[in-house]
Amino acid sequence: GENVEQHPSTLSVQEGDSAVIKCTYSDSASNYFPWYKQELGKRPQLIIDIRSNVGEKKDQRIAVTLNKTAKHFSLHITETQPEDSAVYFCAASIGSGGYQKVTFGTGTKLQVIP
Amino acid sequence: DAGVIQSPRHEVTEMGQEVTLRCKPISGHDYLFWYRQTMMRGLELLIYFNNNVPIDDSGMPEDRFSAKMPNASFSTLKIQPSEPRDSAVYFCAVYQGAYYGYTFGSGTRLTVV
């Protein structure tokens, strides 16, 4: 089955700096890569995703990049703010149409220092 | 938050006791999932249902775990007997299509002492 590795496990940045979280996946058939943010004591929530036919996607201060050849994808957060502090999960899935079984990475705890 | 309601939010029980976790998803979702989250293992898929039918329970750790979905608006995850290593946060989630992805419930924090 699919295996997703995520690095680093913890990340501390100064407010205003950028943060980068990297993930690799094992199954070349994976075609959908969502990212989830989980604030302390709360549920994971989808923040951005990318599909295999796209190399990069941006949403305000958040961007994701995908390298299908190398089977890795990354989350970039620019101009970090204290409210960005959370655990971030990458995920990979295979499928089309309806349901897509998702495999999650182990998470990155991001701390933004004011 | 609308979408998936879990109960209880917190559960503390003694080893050997039966524990039942509940999930009430908003109807209209064909897929329902139970996840377990721990520091060591992250998010683990335990089981998922499609149209109330269990499809893949390969993630259920042992026979002590069982899950049911009697109708589209209710699911339970039962642990009998519970053990301290079952302590974790258990999430129920639904799949809302390619645009919205998963919607998770608030989770149940289970502590087995």
XYZ file of C-alpha atoms in Angstrom:
227
model
C 0.000 0.000 0.000
C 0.831 3.671 -0.034
C 3.450 4.970 2.411
C 3.762 8.684 3.171
C 6.765 10.104 4.998
C 6.755 13.626 6.368
C 9.600 15.874 7.572
C 10.403 17.543 9.827
C 8.394 16.294 12.771
C 8.759 19.657 14.513
C 9.522 23.083 13.119
C 10.013 26.419 14.869
C 10.149 29.672 12.936
C 10.110 33.340 13.810
C 6.970 35.229 12.989
C 7.226 36.583 9.456
C 9.601 33.893 8.262
C 8.680 31.088 5.881
C 8.033 27.469 6.792
C 8.424 24.458 4.534
C 7.155 20.950 5.216
C 8.117 18.107 2.924
C 6.476 14.764 2.180
C 7.327 11.784 0.018
C 5.036 9.047 -1.184
C 5.680 5.568 -2.474
C 2.902 4.729 -4.927
C 3.347 6.411 -8.283
C -0.383 5.933 -8.917
C -1.268 8.469 -6.208
C -2.916 11.442 -7.818
C -4.360 13.598 -5.041
C -2.403 15.269 -2.242
C -4.313 17.158 0.450
C -2.868 19.002 3.431
C -4.644 19.211 6.775
C -4.096 21.589 9.667
C -4.891 20.514 13.198
C -4.874 23.133 15.930
C -4.352 22.026 19.495
C -7.319 20.047 20.740
C -9.224 20.432 17.500
C -10.026 18.358 14.469
C -7.894 18.187 11.299
C -9.175 20.518 8.614
C -8.365 20.629 4.932
C -6.365 23.740 4.044
C -5.143 23.090 0.515
C -4.705 20.254 -1.947
C -3.064 19.519 -5.259
C -3.682 17.011 -7.997
C -1.139 15.180 -10.065
C -1.824 17.187 -13.204
C -0.662 20.381 -11.472
C 2.836 21.275 -10.311
C 2.014 24.122 -7.953
C -0.996 25.690 -6.295
C -1.277 28.839 -4.185
C -3.848 30.171 -1.778
C -2.793 33.464 -0.203
C 0.177 32.673 2.074
C 0.030 28.939 1.468
C 1.419 27.084 -1.512
C 1.934 23.446 -2.387
C 4.339 22.013 -4.931
C 4.393 18.549 -6.425
C 7.213 16.690 -8.127
C 5.729 13.507 -9.575
C 9.037 12.215 -10.869
C 10.640 12.362 -7.455
C 7.350 11.509 -5.699
C 7.527 14.336 -3.254
C 5.373 17.319 -2.423
C 5.779 20.268 -0.105
C 3.781 22.828 1.821
C 5.109 26.388 1.916
C 3.787 28.991 4.339
C 5.069 32.527 3.858
C 4.925 35.438 6.306
C 4.069 33.075 9.139
C 1.809 34.268 11.923
C 1.237 32.884 15.435
C -2.120 31.490 14.342
C -0.284 29.251 11.882
C 1.000 27.265 14.880
C -0.534 23.800 14.574
C 0.177 20.264 13.435
C 0.158 19.868 9.667
C -0.535 16.549 7.961
C 0.195 15.720 4.369
C -1.632 12.906 2.652
C -1.673 10.986 -0.590
C -4.473 9.114 -2.268
C -5.326 7.108 -5.340
C -8.631 7.215 -7.059
C -11.000 9.107 -9.241
C -14.579 10.194 -9.090
C -15.997 9.423 -5.674
C -14.069 8.217 -2.697
C -10.290 8.266 -2.567
C -8.558 6.290 0.166
C -6.160 8.628 1.905
C -2.867 7.780 3.619
C -1.655 10.414 6.064
C 1.876 11.420 6.981
C 2.875 11.460 10.637
C 2.492 15.208 11.016
C 4.679 18.274 11.545
C 4.245 20.415 14.614
C 4.814 24.000 13.553
C 5.513 26.641 16.155
C 5.577 30.274 15.107
C 7.431 32.368 17.656
C 6.122 35.934 18.001
C -19.134 22.692 13.536
C -21.772 21.051 11.404
C -21.078 17.867 9.544
C -19.965 15.230 12.049
C -20.918 15.070 15.711
C -19.049 12.767 18.050
C -19.807 11.795 21.609
C -18.555 11.771 24.210
C -15.780 14.371 23.873
C -13.828 12.784 26.685
C -14.013 9.307 28.149
C -12.053 7.917 31.049
C -12.561 4.273 31.820
C -10.913 1.477 33.695
C -9.064 -1.301 31.962
C -11.385 -4.159 31.072
C -14.476 -2.017 30.688
C -16.474 -1.710 27.501
C -16.265 1.611 25.703
C -18.650 2.830 23.002
C -17.843 5.860 20.886
C -20.572 7.465 18.844
C -20.686 9.366 15.586
C -23.563 11.188 13.941
C -22.712 12.392 10.460
C -24.914 14.683 8.488
C -26.843 12.502 6.081
C -25.949 12.529 2.438
C -22.398 11.293 2.815
C -21.750 7.883 1.339
C -18.490 7.231 3.168
C -17.766 7.222 6.896
C -14.410 6.606 8.523
C -13.055 5.911 11.966
C -9.518 7.110 12.685
C -7.329 6.776 15.754
C -4.710 9.408 16.551
C -1.731 8.917 18.845
C 1.576 10.696 19.184
C 3.468 7.596 18.149
C 1.438 6.536 15.127
C -0.305 9.677 13.960
C -3.623 9.221 12.177
C -4.521 5.581 11.576
C -7.533 4.474 9.578
C -9.383 1.821 11.557
C -12.383 1.108 9.345
C -14.578 2.753 6.754
C -18.136 2.277 5.572
C -19.767 2.898 2.219
C -23.545 3.211 2.275
C -23.535 1.792 5.811
C -21.606 -1.325 4.771
C -18.128 -1.952 6.230
C -15.684 -1.994 3.330
C -12.220 -2.165 4.854
C -11.587 -3.040 8.486
C -7.967 -4.036 8.037
C -6.928 -1.209 10.325
C -8.886 -2.491 13.293
C -6.117 -3.527 15.667
C -7.751 -6.507 17.336
C -10.966 -8.391 17.788
C -11.600 -6.218 20.802
C -12.550 -3.474 18.357
C -15.820 -3.517 16.462
C -17.758 -0.910 14.498
C -21.302 -0.670 13.259
C -23.305 1.671 11.110
C -26.986 0.750 11.465
C -28.100 3.703 9.352
C -26.726 6.638 7.398
C -26.896 8.955 10.428
C -25.232 6.905 13.129
C -22.137 4.813 13.722
C -20.466 3.321 16.765
C -16.988 2.119 17.562
C -16.821 -0.311 20.458
C -13.828 -1.552 22.412
C -14.398 -4.547 24.656
C -12.448 -5.057 26.826
C -10.509 -1.820 26.821
C -6.780 -1.647 27.567
C -4.474 1.254 28.476
C -2.839 1.109 25.028
C -6.195 1.999 23.498
C -5.825 5.487 24.938
C -5.969 7.883 21.986
C -8.157 10.396 20.233
C -10.708 8.702 17.996
C -12.048 10.659 15.053
C -15.026 9.967 12.893
C -14.940 11.527 9.420
C -16.994 11.716 6.252
C -15.839 12.245 2.705
C -17.414 15.283 1.102
C -16.089 14.881 -2.407
C -12.977 15.980 -4.192
C -13.361 19.670 -3.349
C -13.939 19.497 0.399
C -12.135 16.251 1.147
C -12.633 14.811 4.590
C -14.655 16.470 7.309
C -13.632 15.271 10.731
C -15.687 15.249 13.891
C -14.346 16.872 17.038
C -12.974 13.563 18.235
C -13.306 11.546 21.430
C -10.325 11.552 23.758
C -10.247 8.119 25.362
C -8.161 7.420 28.420
C -8.011 3.869 29.749
C -6.503 3.610 33.215
